[in-house]
């Protein structure tokens, strides 16, 4: 099951006029992030289409996983507990296009922002086999186009970095773009090194993930674009890049990647993720929510949901929904959530009747159920996320806070219930037009 299977069932915005991958394509992509945007004509690439926003809303992500949006945490958590090894193999849908390619002659590499004009792949999933354990790892890594067949990878210190550090003479990898959203979510998950993200994706897809051999590495059989490459020992400057906080990240010396072979499906989709926007936030935040949920559940068993909010970069702010049984529950839940995701700076705790993914509902609860002098807890001099530009960089610390936006325990809950218009949820305006 691949990207095209997902797109077949989704409403989408289709643009047929030519678009320039330099600025114009990303500018159009962010006009409506609630449904996929398909670009049928990318200037300079007559045989390549592009698609953005396949992870643009929680509702769409729920459909990709076959669940309601409110059940995403449960679906992700269950799959993480019971990954399903991939057994189905298939002939690849992709074909060999070029060896040692000049990459940007074949694949559009957007320039997203104008202050520092850099061409970036932000949708690149790197697949590698651990040389010692044989476990296949999938992970997201942004890649800056250098020249010819050379990219510079931002190699964060996780499983792939560990494999790279244990390999002499470079690490062989496959870089895939254009896969089912479930596989993208799996690749964005901080999974245990002994478990494969392919198995996680296969569980999320109910066993319908098929793989194919790409010169010795198993990759999704219906990936749109596959690059067989080597992460070399050479280093080069990478960045600056607009990161999750929608501010410029700093430059670093990072590994050079040399692409040996390029494979593409006929009439392929180039997958586009605009850095710092909603899809980027969802890929960072949603895979963290099941882990936070489990840790909060150990402290407050009546927790019902956890959401890292897009307005908080899906990384720095979160909302915990629970059934409050005692006055101490919200504070305990907030402290557990901060411990479960140390990058988080603010936790808002709400009651069962508040949708944690609805920012208007959360703000309403904060406005009507909370008093700042009693219901805000500030934790000073804590270590937070390097993505937070407001922190004290000299000390490496910041303050965190817990907001208890639940109904006060000594008050009648009826005084805090939202009054609704009778029948408003049952009437369809279209029936009256």
XYZ file of C-alpha atoms in Angstrom:
433
model
C 0.000 0.000 0.000
C 1.471 3.317 -1.040
C 0.931 7.007 -1.571
C -1.293 6.513 -4.612
C -3.626 4.204 -2.676
C -4.055 6.946 -0.077
C -4.605 9.707 -2.647
C -7.202 7.629 -4.468
C -9.602 7.966 -1.528
C -8.849 11.569 -0.518
C -10.376 14.802 -1.750
C -7.571 16.968 -3.054
C -6.672 20.271 -4.615
C -5.251 19.699 -8.099
C -3.309 22.476 -9.813
C -2.722 22.124 -13.535
C -0.896 25.377 -14.352
C 2.936 25.275 -14.363
C 4.508 26.074 -10.984
C 8.108 26.975 -10.192
C 9.696 24.857 -7.412
C 11.570 28.001 -6.345
C 9.160 29.742 -3.923
C 5.978 29.363 -6.009
C 5.317 25.684 -5.299
C 5.738 25.968 -1.495
C 3.740 29.212 -1.452
C 0.844 27.418 -3.125
C 1.254 24.366 -0.889
C 0.581 26.360 2.282
C -2.609 28.029 0.987
C -4.757 25.106 2.177
C -3.013 22.456 4.244
C -6.218 20.613 5.152
C -6.164 18.317 2.116
C -3.550 17.043 -0.352
C -2.349 19.501 -2.966
C -1.276 17.912 -6.254
C 0.884 19.817 -8.723
C 0.416 18.313 -12.172
C 2.957 20.571 -13.910
C 6.256 21.359 -12.170
C 8.344 23.707 -14.299
C 11.430 21.987 -15.695
C 10.151 18.481 -14.891
C 7.695 17.356 -17.571
C 7.516 13.789 -16.260
C 7.221 14.538 -12.531
C 4.242 15.612 -10.456
C 4.429 16.855 -6.873
C 2.176 16.399 -3.858
C 2.022 18.167 -0.499
C -0.215 18.090 2.599
C -0.973 14.372 2.894
C -0.472 14.824 6.653
C -2.036 18.258 6.871
C -4.811 17.577 9.414
C -5.475 15.165 12.254
C -8.668 14.073 10.511
C -6.724 13.111 7.391
C -4.091 11.334 9.484
C -6.866 9.401 11.199
C -8.191 8.297 7.808
C -4.696 7.195 6.793
C -4.621 4.991 9.888
C -8.227 3.852 9.545
C -9.406 5.493 12.791
C -11.140 8.629 14.042
C -8.885 11.592 14.749
C -9.480 11.230 18.503
C -8.088 7.662 18.350
C -4.725 8.448 16.716
C -2.834 8.071 20.010
C -4.454 4.676 20.632
C -3.710 3.482 17.088
C -0.086 4.601 17.196
C 0.438 3.245 20.708
C -1.046 -0.163 19.891
C 1.091 -0.469 16.760
C 4.214 0.474 18.710
C 3.422 -2.266 21.230
C 2.873 -4.915 18.540
C 4.779 -4.143 15.316
C 4.151 -6.597 12.501
C 7.222 -7.857 10.581
C 6.935 -7.380 6.835
C 6.614 -10.681 5.021
C 5.095 -9.632 1.704
C 7.546 -8.885 -1.063
C 6.681 -7.587 -4.497
C 8.244 -6.461 -7.722
C 9.173 -2.787 -7.396
C 7.000 -0.161 -9.053
C 10.085 2.019 -9.589
C 12.649 1.760 -12.387
C 16.325 2.652 -12.661
C 16.745 6.151 -14.065
C 20.420 7.085 -13.706
C 23.694 6.247 -11.977
C 25.560 9.040 -10.166
C 22.761 11.398 -11.235
C 22.731 15.147 -11.240
C 19.827 14.962 -8.848
C 18.067 18.231 -9.592
C 17.880 17.374 -13.284
C 15.504 14.522 -12.423
C 13.776 15.517 -9.170
C 12.475 18.981 -8.228
C 14.218 20.233 -5.080
C 12.321 23.282 -3.800
C 13.706 26.525 -2.457
C 11.263 27.243 0.352
C 12.500 30.522 1.856
C 14.270 33.529 0.401
C 16.610 34.905 3.081
C 18.971 31.940 2.758
C 18.230 30.260 -0.553
C 18.855 26.568 -0.056
C 17.439 23.619 -2.009
C 16.144 21.027 0.426
C 14.534 17.626 0.537
C 12.378 17.789 3.683
C 10.457 14.581 2.951
C 13.391 12.181 2.723
C 13.035 8.909 4.655
C 16.369 7.143 5.067
C 16.346 3.336 5.263
C 19.367 1.400 6.457
C 20.164 -2.024 7.881
C 22.021 -2.169 11.174
C 25.337 -3.889 10.328
C 25.366 -5.770 13.653
C 21.725 -6.609 14.394
C 20.285 -6.688 10.875
C 17.319 -4.543 11.996
C 16.020 -2.225 9.284
C 15.746 1.366 10.442
C 13.642 4.126 8.828
C 14.057 7.742 9.877
C 13.501 11.264 8.594
C 16.532 13.417 7.800
C 16.470 16.690 5.920
C 18.951 16.916 3.058
C 20.423 19.999 1.426
C 21.322 19.738 -2.243
C 25.010 20.497 -2.807
C 25.747 19.729 -6.451
C 25.608 16.829 -8.888
C 24.919 13.654 -6.931
C 25.836 15.193 -3.570
C 23.548 16.013 -0.656
C 24.389 17.121 2.883
C 22.355 15.329 5.552
C 21.354 16.667 8.964
C 22.208 13.482 10.856
C 20.637 13.722 14.299
C 22.066 11.551 17.062
C 19.640 8.667 17.013
C 19.699 5.126 15.623
C 20.970 6.000 12.130
C 23.742 8.140 13.597
C 24.728 5.222 15.832
C 24.898 2.872 12.835
C 26.925 5.415 10.891
C 29.374 5.826 13.781
C 29.942 2.050 13.844
C 30.579 1.738 10.100
C 33.932 2.378 8.472
C 34.086 3.824 4.984
C 30.524 5.122 4.862
C 27.065 3.664 5.423
C 24.930 2.378 2.530
C 21.356 3.657 2.656
C 18.232 4.023 0.579
C 16.475 7.386 0.511
C 12.785 7.106 -0.304
C 10.209 9.797 -0.987
C 6.546 9.408 -1.798
C 5.199 6.653 0.473
C 1.976 6.038 2.381
C 1.446 8.520 5.260
C 1.478 5.612 7.731
C 5.066 4.843 6.753
C 6.019 8.499 7.135
C 4.552 8.508 10.647
C 6.415 5.300 11.470
C 9.698 6.753 10.189
C 9.164 9.829 12.378
C 8.695 7.701 15.508
C 11.435 7.380 18.128
C 11.333 3.576 18.089
C 13.495 1.175 20.056
C 16.680 0.224 18.107
C 15.792 -3.461 18.206
C 12.497 -2.799 16.411
C 11.960 -1.886 12.774
C 9.897 1.080 11.661
C 8.907 -0.972 8.613
C 7.210 -3.390 11.015
C 5.509 -0.478 12.761
C 4.228 0.821 9.425
C 3.061 -2.660 8.458
C 0.986 -2.884 11.642
C -0.500 0.562 10.993
C -1.413 -0.660 7.493
C -2.933 -3.932 8.740
C -0.211 -6.032 7.136
C -0.571 -4.499 3.670
C 2.963 -3.088 3.336
C 4.986 -4.810 0.633
C 8.725 -4.330 0.184
C 11.157 -4.752 -2.677
C 14.914 -5.067 -2.878
C 16.829 -1.928 -3.839
C 20.390 -3.152 -4.268
C 20.393 -5.008 -0.968
C 18.094 -2.770 1.107
C 14.399 -3.475 1.598
C 12.248 -0.482 0.688
C 8.505 0.008 0.108
C 7.750 -1.638 -3.220
C 5.574 1.253 -4.373
C 7.779 4.164 -3.300
C 7.656 7.001 -5.811
C 11.378 7.881 -5.677
C 14.290 5.804 -4.353
C 17.925 6.858 -4.196
C 20.606 4.312 -3.323
C 23.322 6.264 -1.628
C 26.251 6.302 0.780
C 26.612 8.500 3.838
C 30.299 9.275 3.466
C 32.974 10.280 5.960
C 33.220 13.703 4.297
C 31.710 16.712 6.050
C 30.291 19.937 4.644
C 28.282 22.912 5.863
C 24.548 22.245 6.157
C 21.968 24.986 6.628
C 20.608 27.323 7.635
C 17.194 25.638 7.625
C 13.778 26.805 8.795
C 13.027 24.389 11.596
C 9.913 23.444 13.525
C 9.801 26.763 15.381
C 9.464 28.548 11.996
C 12.725 30.369 12.713
C 16.132 29.894 11.092
C 18.213 27.064 12.499
C 21.997 27.403 12.641
C 24.522 25.897 10.235
C 26.499 22.765 11.098
C 29.179 20.521 9.647
C 27.279 17.420 8.542
C 27.952 14.248 6.488
C 27.970 14.378 2.707
C 25.701 11.855 0.984
C 26.613 10.612 -2.479
C 23.767 9.189 -4.566
C 24.874 6.170 -6.564
C 21.630 5.248 -8.305
C 18.279 6.934 -8.821
C 15.020 4.994 -9.252
C 11.607 6.489 -10.006
C 8.124 5.287 -10.803
C 6.723 6.276 -14.189
C 5.048 9.681 -13.812
C 6.194 9.884 -10.184
C 5.004 12.092 -7.370
C 7.750 14.173 -5.777
C 6.717 14.410 -2.123
C 6.935 17.966 -0.753
C 6.900 18.903 2.938
C 7.225 22.634 3.619
C 9.613 23.074 6.579
C 8.093 24.664 9.660
C 4.515 24.222 8.500
C 1.697 21.895 9.566
C 2.954 18.622 8.069
C 6.397 19.126 9.569
C 4.761 19.787 12.945
C 2.513 16.720 12.740
C 5.409 14.444 11.838
C 7.389 15.716 14.807
C 4.565 15.767 17.331
C 2.120 12.945 16.688
C 4.665 10.103 17.092
C 5.568 11.541 20.524
C 1.995 11.588 21.822
C 1.658 7.828 22.588
C 4.870 7.922 24.634
C 3.665 10.934 26.627
C 0.287 9.252 27.098
C 1.831 6.092 28.559
C 3.898 8.064 31.054
C 0.946 10.202 32.127
C -1.232 7.105 32.407
C 1.209 5.616 34.915
C 0.586 8.678 37.095
C -3.057 9.498 36.364
C -4.879 6.397 35.008
C -7.892 8.455 33.928
C -5.980 10.269 31.169
C -7.960 10.152 27.921
C -5.848 11.859 25.258
C -2.664 13.842 24.622
C -2.109 16.348 21.811
C 0.990 18.352 20.934
C -0.504 21.490 19.426
C 0.471 22.932 16.012
C 0.421 26.437 17.484
C 3.064 25.246 19.924
C 5.114 23.842 17.030
C 3.725 20.367 17.886
C 6.739 20.173 20.151
C 6.765 22.929 22.780
C 3.110 23.038 23.898
C 0.760 20.182 24.698
C -2.724 19.469 26.018
C -3.667 16.570 28.303
C -7.312 15.506 28.495
C -8.427 13.584 31.571
C -11.282 12.690 33.863
C -10.409 14.535 37.052
C -11.118 12.534 40.189
C -9.131 14.608 42.666
C -7.730 18.128 42.782
C -4.135 16.911 42.445
C -4.690 15.015 39.205
C -4.092 17.915 36.774
C -0.794 18.950 38.351
C 0.445 15.355 38.518
C -0.571 14.801 34.897
C 1.185 17.994 33.847
C 4.413 17.048 35.609
C 4.306 13.564 34.071
C 3.761 15.026 30.598
C 6.756 17.355 30.983
C 8.863 14.393 32.091
C 7.592 12.284 29.190
C 8.554 14.923 26.624
C 11.372 17.064 28.047
C 11.217 19.444 25.084
C 7.728 20.549 26.099
C 7.444 23.954 27.767
C 3.729 24.309 28.475
C 1.078 21.726 29.392
C -2.600 22.607 29.571
C -4.800 20.054 31.359
C -8.482 19.933 30.379
C -11.589 17.938 31.283
C -13.190 15.142 29.278
C -15.653 17.490 27.590
C -12.885 19.567 25.964
C -11.377 18.413 22.651
C -7.599 18.717 23.184
C -7.051 19.100 19.426
C -9.427 22.078 19.193
C -7.501 25.251 20.092
C -10.732 27.250 20.472
C -12.137 24.728 22.957
C -8.875 24.675 24.931
C -8.744 28.465 25.080
C -12.402 28.540 26.153
C -11.649 26.139 29.009
C -8.633 28.244 29.996
C -10.748 31.403 29.949
C -13.690 30.015 31.925
C -12.235 27.398 34.289
C -8.837 28.742 35.379
C -7.528 31.464 37.688
C -3.839 32.333 37.084
C -2.939 32.837 40.753
C -4.218 29.373 41.678
C -4.055 27.218 38.574
C -0.669 27.948 36.982
C 2.472 26.171 38.175
C 5.824 27.550 36.977
C 8.952 25.401 36.979
C 12.081 27.521 36.766
C 15.579 26.763 35.427
C 14.617 23.624 33.516
C 16.289 22.244 30.424
C 14.074 22.456 27.372
C 14.239 22.171 23.616
C 17.048 23.557 21.507
C 14.292 24.622 19.079
C 12.940 27.220 21.506
C 14.469 30.579 20.510
C 13.246 32.251 23.727
C 15.478 30.225 26.069
C 18.600 31.483 27.810
C 21.235 30.022 25.493
C 24.097 30.927 27.836
C 22.689 28.796 30.626
C 20.743 26.403 28.421
C 17.662 26.712 30.628
C 14.109 27.991 30.484
C 10.904 28.028 32.526
C 8.048 25.574 32.053
C 4.450 25.864 33.144
C 1.404 23.754 33.836
C -2.051 25.265 33.328
C -4.932 23.556 35.128
C -7.933 24.430 32.960
C -10.249 21.890 34.591
C -13.433 22.683 36.508
C -12.588 23.585 40.136
C -13.365 20.623 42.375
C -15.322 22.668 44.921
C -17.730 24.098 42.351
C -20.840 22.732 40.649
C -19.815 21.395 37.212
C -23.118 22.563 35.781
C -21.934 26.148 36.206
C -19.099 25.456 33.747
C -20.942 23.420 31.118
C -21.136 24.898 27.626
C -24.702 25.652 26.605
C -25.356 24.545 23.030
C -28.056 25.363 20.488
C -30.588 22.496 20.414
C -30.231 20.360 17.299
C -27.278 22.351 15.926
C -25.186 19.207 15.552
C -27.981 17.334 13.769
C -29.109 19.857 11.156
C -27.479 20.116 7.737
C -27.723 23.620 6.283
C -27.557 22.189 2.769
C -30.982 20.611 3.302
C -32.484 24.098 3.600
C -30.914 25.626 0.504
